[in-house]
CSV table of N, CA and C in Angstrom, one decimal:
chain,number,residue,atom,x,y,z
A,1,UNK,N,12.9,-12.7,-7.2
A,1,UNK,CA,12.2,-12.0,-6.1
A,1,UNK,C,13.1,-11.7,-4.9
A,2,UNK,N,14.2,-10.8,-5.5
A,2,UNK,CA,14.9,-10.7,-4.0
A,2,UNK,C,14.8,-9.6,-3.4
A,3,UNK,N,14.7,-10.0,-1.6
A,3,UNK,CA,13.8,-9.1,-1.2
A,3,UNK,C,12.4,-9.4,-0.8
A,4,UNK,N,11.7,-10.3,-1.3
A,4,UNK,CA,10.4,-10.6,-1.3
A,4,UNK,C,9.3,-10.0,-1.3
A,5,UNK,N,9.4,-9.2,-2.3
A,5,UNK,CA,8.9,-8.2,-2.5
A,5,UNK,C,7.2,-8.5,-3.1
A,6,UNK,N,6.9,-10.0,-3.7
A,6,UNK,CA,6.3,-9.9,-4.8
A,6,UNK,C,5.9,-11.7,-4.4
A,7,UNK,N,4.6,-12.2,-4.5
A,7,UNK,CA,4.2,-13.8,-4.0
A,7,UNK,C,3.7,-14.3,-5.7
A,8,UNK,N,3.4,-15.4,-6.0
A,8,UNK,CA,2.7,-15.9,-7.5
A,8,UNK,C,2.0,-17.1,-6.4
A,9,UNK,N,0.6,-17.1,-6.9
A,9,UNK,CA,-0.1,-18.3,-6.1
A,9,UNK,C,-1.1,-18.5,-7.4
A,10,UNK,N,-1.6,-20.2,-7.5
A,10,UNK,CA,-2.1,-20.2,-8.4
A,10,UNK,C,-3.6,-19.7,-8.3
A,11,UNK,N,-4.7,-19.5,-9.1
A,11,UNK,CA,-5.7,-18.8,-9.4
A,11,UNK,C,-6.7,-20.3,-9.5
A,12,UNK,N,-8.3,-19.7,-9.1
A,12,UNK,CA,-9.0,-20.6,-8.4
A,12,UNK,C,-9.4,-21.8,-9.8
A,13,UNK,N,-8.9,-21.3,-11.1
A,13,UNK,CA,-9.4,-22.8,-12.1
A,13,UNK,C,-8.3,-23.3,-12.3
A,14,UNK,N,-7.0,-23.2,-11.3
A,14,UNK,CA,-5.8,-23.9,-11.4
A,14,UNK,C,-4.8,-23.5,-12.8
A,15,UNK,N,-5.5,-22.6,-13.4
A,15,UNK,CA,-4.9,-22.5,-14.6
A,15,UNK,C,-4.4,-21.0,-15.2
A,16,UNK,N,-4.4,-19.8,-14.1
A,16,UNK,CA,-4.1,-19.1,-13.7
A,16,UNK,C,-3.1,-18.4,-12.8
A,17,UNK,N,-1.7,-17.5,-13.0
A,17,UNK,CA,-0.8,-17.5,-11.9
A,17,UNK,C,-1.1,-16.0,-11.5
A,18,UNK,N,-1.1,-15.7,-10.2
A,18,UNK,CA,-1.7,-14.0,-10.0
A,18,UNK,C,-0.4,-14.0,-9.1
A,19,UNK,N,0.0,-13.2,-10.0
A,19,UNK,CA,1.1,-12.3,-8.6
A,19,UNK,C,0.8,-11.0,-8.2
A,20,UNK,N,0.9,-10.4,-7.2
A,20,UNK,CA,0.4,-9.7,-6.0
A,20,UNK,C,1.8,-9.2,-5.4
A,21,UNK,N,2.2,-8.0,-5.0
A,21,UNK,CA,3.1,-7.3,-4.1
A,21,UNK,C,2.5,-7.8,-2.5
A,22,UNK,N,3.8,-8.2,-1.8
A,22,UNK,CA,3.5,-8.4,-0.4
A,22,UNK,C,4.2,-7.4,0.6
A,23,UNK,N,4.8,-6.4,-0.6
A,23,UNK,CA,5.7,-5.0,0.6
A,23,UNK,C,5.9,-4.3,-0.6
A,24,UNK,N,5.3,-2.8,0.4
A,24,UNK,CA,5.1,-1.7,-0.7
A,24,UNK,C,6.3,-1.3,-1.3
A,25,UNK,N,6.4,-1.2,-2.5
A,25,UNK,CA,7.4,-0.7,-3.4
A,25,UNK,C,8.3,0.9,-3.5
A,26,UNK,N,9.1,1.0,-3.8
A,26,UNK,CA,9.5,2.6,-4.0
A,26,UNK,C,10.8,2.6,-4.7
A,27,UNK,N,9.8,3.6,-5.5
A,27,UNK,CA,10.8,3.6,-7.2
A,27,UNK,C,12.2,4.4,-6.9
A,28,UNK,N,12.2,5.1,-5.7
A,28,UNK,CA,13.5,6.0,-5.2
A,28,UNK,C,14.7,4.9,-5.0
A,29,UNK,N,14.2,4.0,-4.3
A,29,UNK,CA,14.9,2.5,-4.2
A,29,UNK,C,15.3,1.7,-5.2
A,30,UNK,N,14.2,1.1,-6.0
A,30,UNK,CA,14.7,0.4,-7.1
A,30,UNK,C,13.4,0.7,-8.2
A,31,UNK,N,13.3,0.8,-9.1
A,31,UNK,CA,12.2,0.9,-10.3
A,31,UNK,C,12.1,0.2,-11.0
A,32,UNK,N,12.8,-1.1,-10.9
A,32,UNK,CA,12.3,-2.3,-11.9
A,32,UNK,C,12.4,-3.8,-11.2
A,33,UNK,N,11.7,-4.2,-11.4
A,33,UNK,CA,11.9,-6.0,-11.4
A,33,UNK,C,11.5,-6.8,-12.0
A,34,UNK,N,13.0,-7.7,-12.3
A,34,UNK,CA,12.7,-8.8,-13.3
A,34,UNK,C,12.2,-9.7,-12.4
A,35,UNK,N,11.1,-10.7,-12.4
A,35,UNK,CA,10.2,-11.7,-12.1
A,35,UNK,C,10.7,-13.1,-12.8
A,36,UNK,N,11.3,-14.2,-12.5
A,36,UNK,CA,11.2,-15.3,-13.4
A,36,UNK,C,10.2,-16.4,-12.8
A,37,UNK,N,9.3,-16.6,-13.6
A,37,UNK,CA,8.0,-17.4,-13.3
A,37,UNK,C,8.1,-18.9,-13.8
A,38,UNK,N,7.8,-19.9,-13.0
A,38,UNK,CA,8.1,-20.8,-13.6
A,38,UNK,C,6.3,-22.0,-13.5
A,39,UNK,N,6.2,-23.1,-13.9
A,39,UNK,CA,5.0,-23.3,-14.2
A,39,UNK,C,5.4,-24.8,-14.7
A,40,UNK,N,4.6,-25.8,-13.7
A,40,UNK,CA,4.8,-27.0,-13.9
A,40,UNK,C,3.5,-27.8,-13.6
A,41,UNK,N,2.9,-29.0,-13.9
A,41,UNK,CA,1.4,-29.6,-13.7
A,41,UNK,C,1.7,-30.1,-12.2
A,42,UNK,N,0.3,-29.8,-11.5
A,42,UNK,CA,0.3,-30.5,-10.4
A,42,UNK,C,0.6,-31.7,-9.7
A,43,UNK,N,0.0,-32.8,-10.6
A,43,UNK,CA,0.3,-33.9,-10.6
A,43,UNK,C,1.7,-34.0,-11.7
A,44,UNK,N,2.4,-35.1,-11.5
A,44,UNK,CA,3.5,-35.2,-12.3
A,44,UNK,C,3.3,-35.9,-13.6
A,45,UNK,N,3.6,-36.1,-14.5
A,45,UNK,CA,3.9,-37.0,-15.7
A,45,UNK,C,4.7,-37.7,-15.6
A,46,UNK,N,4.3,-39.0,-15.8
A,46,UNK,CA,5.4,-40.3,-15.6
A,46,UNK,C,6.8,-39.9,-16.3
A,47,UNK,N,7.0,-39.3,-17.3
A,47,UNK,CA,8.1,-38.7,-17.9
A,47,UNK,C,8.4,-37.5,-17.0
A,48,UNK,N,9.7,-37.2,-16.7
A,48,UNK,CA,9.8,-35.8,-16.4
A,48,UNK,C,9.7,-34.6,-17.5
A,49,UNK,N,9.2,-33.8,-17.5
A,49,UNK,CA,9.3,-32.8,-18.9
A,49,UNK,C,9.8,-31.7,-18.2
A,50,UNK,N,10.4,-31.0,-18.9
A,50,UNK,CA,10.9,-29.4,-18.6
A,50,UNK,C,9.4,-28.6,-18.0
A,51,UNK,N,10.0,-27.6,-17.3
A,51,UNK,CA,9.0,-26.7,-16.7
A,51,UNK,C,9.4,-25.4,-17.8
A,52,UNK,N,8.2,-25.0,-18.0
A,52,UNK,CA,7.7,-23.3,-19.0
A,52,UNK,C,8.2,-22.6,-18.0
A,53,UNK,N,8.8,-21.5,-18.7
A,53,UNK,CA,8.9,-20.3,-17.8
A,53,UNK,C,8.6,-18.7,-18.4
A,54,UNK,N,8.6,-17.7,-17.7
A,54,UNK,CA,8.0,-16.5,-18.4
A,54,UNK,C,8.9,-15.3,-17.5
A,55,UNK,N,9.3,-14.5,-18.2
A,55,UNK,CA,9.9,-13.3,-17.2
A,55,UNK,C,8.7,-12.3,-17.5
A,56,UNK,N,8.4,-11.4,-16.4
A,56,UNK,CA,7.7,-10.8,-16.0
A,56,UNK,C,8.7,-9.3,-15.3
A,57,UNK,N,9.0,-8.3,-16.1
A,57,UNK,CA,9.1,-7.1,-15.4
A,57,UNK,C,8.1,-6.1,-15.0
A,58,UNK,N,8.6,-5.6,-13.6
A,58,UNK,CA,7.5,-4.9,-13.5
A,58,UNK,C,8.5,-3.5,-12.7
A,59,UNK,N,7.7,-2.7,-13.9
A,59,UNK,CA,8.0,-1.6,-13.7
A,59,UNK,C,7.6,-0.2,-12.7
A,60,UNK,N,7.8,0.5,-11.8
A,60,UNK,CA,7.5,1.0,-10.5
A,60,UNK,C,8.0,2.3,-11.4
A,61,UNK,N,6.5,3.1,-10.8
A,61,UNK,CA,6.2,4.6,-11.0
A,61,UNK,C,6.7,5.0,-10.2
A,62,UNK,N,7.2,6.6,-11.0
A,62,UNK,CA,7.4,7.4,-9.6
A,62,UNK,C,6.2,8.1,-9.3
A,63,UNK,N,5.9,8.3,-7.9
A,63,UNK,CA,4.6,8.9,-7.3
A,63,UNK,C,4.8,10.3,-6.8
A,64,UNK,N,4.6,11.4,-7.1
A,64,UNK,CA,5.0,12.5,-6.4
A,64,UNK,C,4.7,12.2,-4.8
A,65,UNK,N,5.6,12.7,-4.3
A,65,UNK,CA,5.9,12.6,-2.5
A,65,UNK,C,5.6,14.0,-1.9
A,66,UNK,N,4.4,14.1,-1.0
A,66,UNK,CA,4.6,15.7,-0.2
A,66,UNK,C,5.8,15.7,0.4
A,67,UNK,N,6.4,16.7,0.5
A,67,UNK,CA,7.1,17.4,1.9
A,67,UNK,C,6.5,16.9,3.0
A,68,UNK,N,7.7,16.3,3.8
A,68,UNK,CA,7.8,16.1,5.4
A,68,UNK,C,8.2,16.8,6.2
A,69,UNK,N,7.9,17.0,7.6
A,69,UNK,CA,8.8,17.4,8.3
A,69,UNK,C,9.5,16.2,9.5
A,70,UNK,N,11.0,16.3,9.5
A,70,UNK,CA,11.5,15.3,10.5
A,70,UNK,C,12.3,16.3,11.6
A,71,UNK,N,11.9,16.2,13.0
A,71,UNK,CA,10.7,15.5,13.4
A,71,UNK,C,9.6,16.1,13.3
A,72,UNK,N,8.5,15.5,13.2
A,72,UNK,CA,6.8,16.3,12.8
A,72,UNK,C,6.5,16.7,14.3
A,73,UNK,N,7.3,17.0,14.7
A,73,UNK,CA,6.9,18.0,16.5
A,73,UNK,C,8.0,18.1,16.7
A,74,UNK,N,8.3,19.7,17.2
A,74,UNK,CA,9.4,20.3,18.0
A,74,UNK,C,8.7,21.0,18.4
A,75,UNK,N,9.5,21.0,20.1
A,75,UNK,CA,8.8,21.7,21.4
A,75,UNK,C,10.0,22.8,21.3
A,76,UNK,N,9.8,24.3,21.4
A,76,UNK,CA,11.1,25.4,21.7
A,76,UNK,C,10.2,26.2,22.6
A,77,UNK,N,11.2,26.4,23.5
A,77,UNK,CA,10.4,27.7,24.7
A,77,UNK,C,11.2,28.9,24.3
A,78,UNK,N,10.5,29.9,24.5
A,78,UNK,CA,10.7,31.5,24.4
A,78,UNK,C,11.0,32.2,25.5
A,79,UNK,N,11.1,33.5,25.8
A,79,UNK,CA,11.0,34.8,26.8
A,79,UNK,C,9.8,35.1,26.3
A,80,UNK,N,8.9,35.6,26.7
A,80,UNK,CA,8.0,36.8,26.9
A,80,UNK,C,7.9,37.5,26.2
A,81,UNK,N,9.0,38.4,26.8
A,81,UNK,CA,10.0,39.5,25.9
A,81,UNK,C,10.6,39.9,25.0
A,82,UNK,N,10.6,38.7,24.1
A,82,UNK,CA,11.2,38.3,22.7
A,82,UNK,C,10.6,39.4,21.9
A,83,UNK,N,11.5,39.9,20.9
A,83,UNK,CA,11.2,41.1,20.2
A,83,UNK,C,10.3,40.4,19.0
A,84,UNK,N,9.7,41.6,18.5
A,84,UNK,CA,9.0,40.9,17.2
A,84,UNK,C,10.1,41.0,16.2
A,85,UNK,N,9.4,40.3,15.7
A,85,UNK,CA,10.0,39.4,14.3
A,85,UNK,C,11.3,39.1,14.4
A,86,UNK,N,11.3,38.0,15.7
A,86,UNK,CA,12.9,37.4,16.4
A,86,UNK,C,12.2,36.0,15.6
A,87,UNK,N,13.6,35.4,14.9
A,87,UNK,CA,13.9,34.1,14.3
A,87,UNK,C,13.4,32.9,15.4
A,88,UNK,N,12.4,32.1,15.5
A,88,UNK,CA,12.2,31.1,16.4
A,88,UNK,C,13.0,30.2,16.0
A,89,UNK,N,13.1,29.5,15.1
A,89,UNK,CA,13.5,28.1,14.7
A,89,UNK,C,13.5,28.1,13.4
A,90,UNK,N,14.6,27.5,12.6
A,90,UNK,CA,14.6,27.0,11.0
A,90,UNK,C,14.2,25.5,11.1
A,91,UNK,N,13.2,25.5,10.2
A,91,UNK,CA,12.6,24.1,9.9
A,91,UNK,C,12.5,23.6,8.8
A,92,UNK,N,13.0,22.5,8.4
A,92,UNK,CA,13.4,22.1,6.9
A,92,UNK,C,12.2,21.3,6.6
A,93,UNK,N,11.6,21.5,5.8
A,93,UNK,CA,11.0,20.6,4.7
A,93,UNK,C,11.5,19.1,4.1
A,94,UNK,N,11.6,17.7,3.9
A,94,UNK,CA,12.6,16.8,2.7
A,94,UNK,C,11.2,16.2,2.2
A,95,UNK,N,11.6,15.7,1.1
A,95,UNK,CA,10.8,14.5,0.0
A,95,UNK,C,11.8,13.7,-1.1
A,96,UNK,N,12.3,13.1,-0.3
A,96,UNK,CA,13.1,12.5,-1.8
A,96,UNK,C,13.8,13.6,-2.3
A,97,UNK,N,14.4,12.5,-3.8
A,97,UNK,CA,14.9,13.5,-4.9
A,97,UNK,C,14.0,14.5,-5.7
A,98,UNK,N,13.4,14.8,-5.9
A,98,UNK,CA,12.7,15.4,-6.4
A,98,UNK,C,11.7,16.6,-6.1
A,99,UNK,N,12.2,16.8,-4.3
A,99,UNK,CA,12.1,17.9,-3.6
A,99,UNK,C,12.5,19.4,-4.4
A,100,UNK,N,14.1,19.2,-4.7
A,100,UNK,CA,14.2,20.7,-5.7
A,100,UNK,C,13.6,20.5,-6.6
A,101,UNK,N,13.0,20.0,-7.1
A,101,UNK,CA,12.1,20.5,-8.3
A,101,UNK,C,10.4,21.0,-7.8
A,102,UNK,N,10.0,21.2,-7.1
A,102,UNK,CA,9.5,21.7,-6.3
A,102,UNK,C,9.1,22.8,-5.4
A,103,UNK,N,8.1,23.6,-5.6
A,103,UNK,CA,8.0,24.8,-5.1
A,103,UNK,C,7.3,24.8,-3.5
A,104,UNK,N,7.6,24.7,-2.2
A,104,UNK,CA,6.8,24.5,-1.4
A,104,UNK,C,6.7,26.2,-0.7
A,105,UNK,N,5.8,25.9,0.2
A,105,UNK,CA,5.1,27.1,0.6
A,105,UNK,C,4.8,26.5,3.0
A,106,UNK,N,5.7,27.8,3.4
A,106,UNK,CA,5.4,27.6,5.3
A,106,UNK,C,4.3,28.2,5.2
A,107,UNK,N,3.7,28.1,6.0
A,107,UNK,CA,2.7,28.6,7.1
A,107,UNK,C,1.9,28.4,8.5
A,108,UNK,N,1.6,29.1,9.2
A,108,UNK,CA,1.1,28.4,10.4
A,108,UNK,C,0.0,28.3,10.3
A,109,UNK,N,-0.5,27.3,10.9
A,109,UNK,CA,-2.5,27.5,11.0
A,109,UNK,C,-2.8,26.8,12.5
């Protein structure tokens, strides 16, 4: 669990382990994790015994991402007198990798 990405708490008949994400994931970052789970009795046994264990991967979709704009506000002053169809400002669109595969579309509203 490096990173801490991910909690295991036991489940209310004691006999259940629920793991749960405790920080949202992103497959751009990493897309897999191995989990090693381990599982021993609450009370002890006069003997010590080995503790069970279970790997658990968990695999992270990719989610298509809209287009951003950074920053989501720019302030630009003009003349008056500015001719029509004078270039204001180039404003870039990003999303991840998977932005060029991607058709987007400006407009004002």
């Amino acid at each position: 669990n490096e990173g801490g990405f991910f909690n295991v708490s036991t489940g209310p008949n004691k006999m259940e382990g629920i793991i749960e994400t405790i920080k949202g994931l992103d497959f751009e970052a990493t897309d897999k994790y191995t989990l090693l789970v381990t599982v021993e009795n609450e009370v002890p046994f006069a003997t010590r015994l080995p503790t069970a264990t279970a790997t658990v991967i968990v695999q992270v979709l990719d989610v298509p991402e809209p287009p951003v704009f950074n920053p989501t506000e720019n302030v630009i002053a003009v003349s008056e007198d500015l001719p029509v169809h004078s270039e204001l400002i180039e404003y870039t669109a990003t999303s991840g990798p998977d932005l060029a595969k991607k058709t987007v579309w400006y407009r004002v509203g």
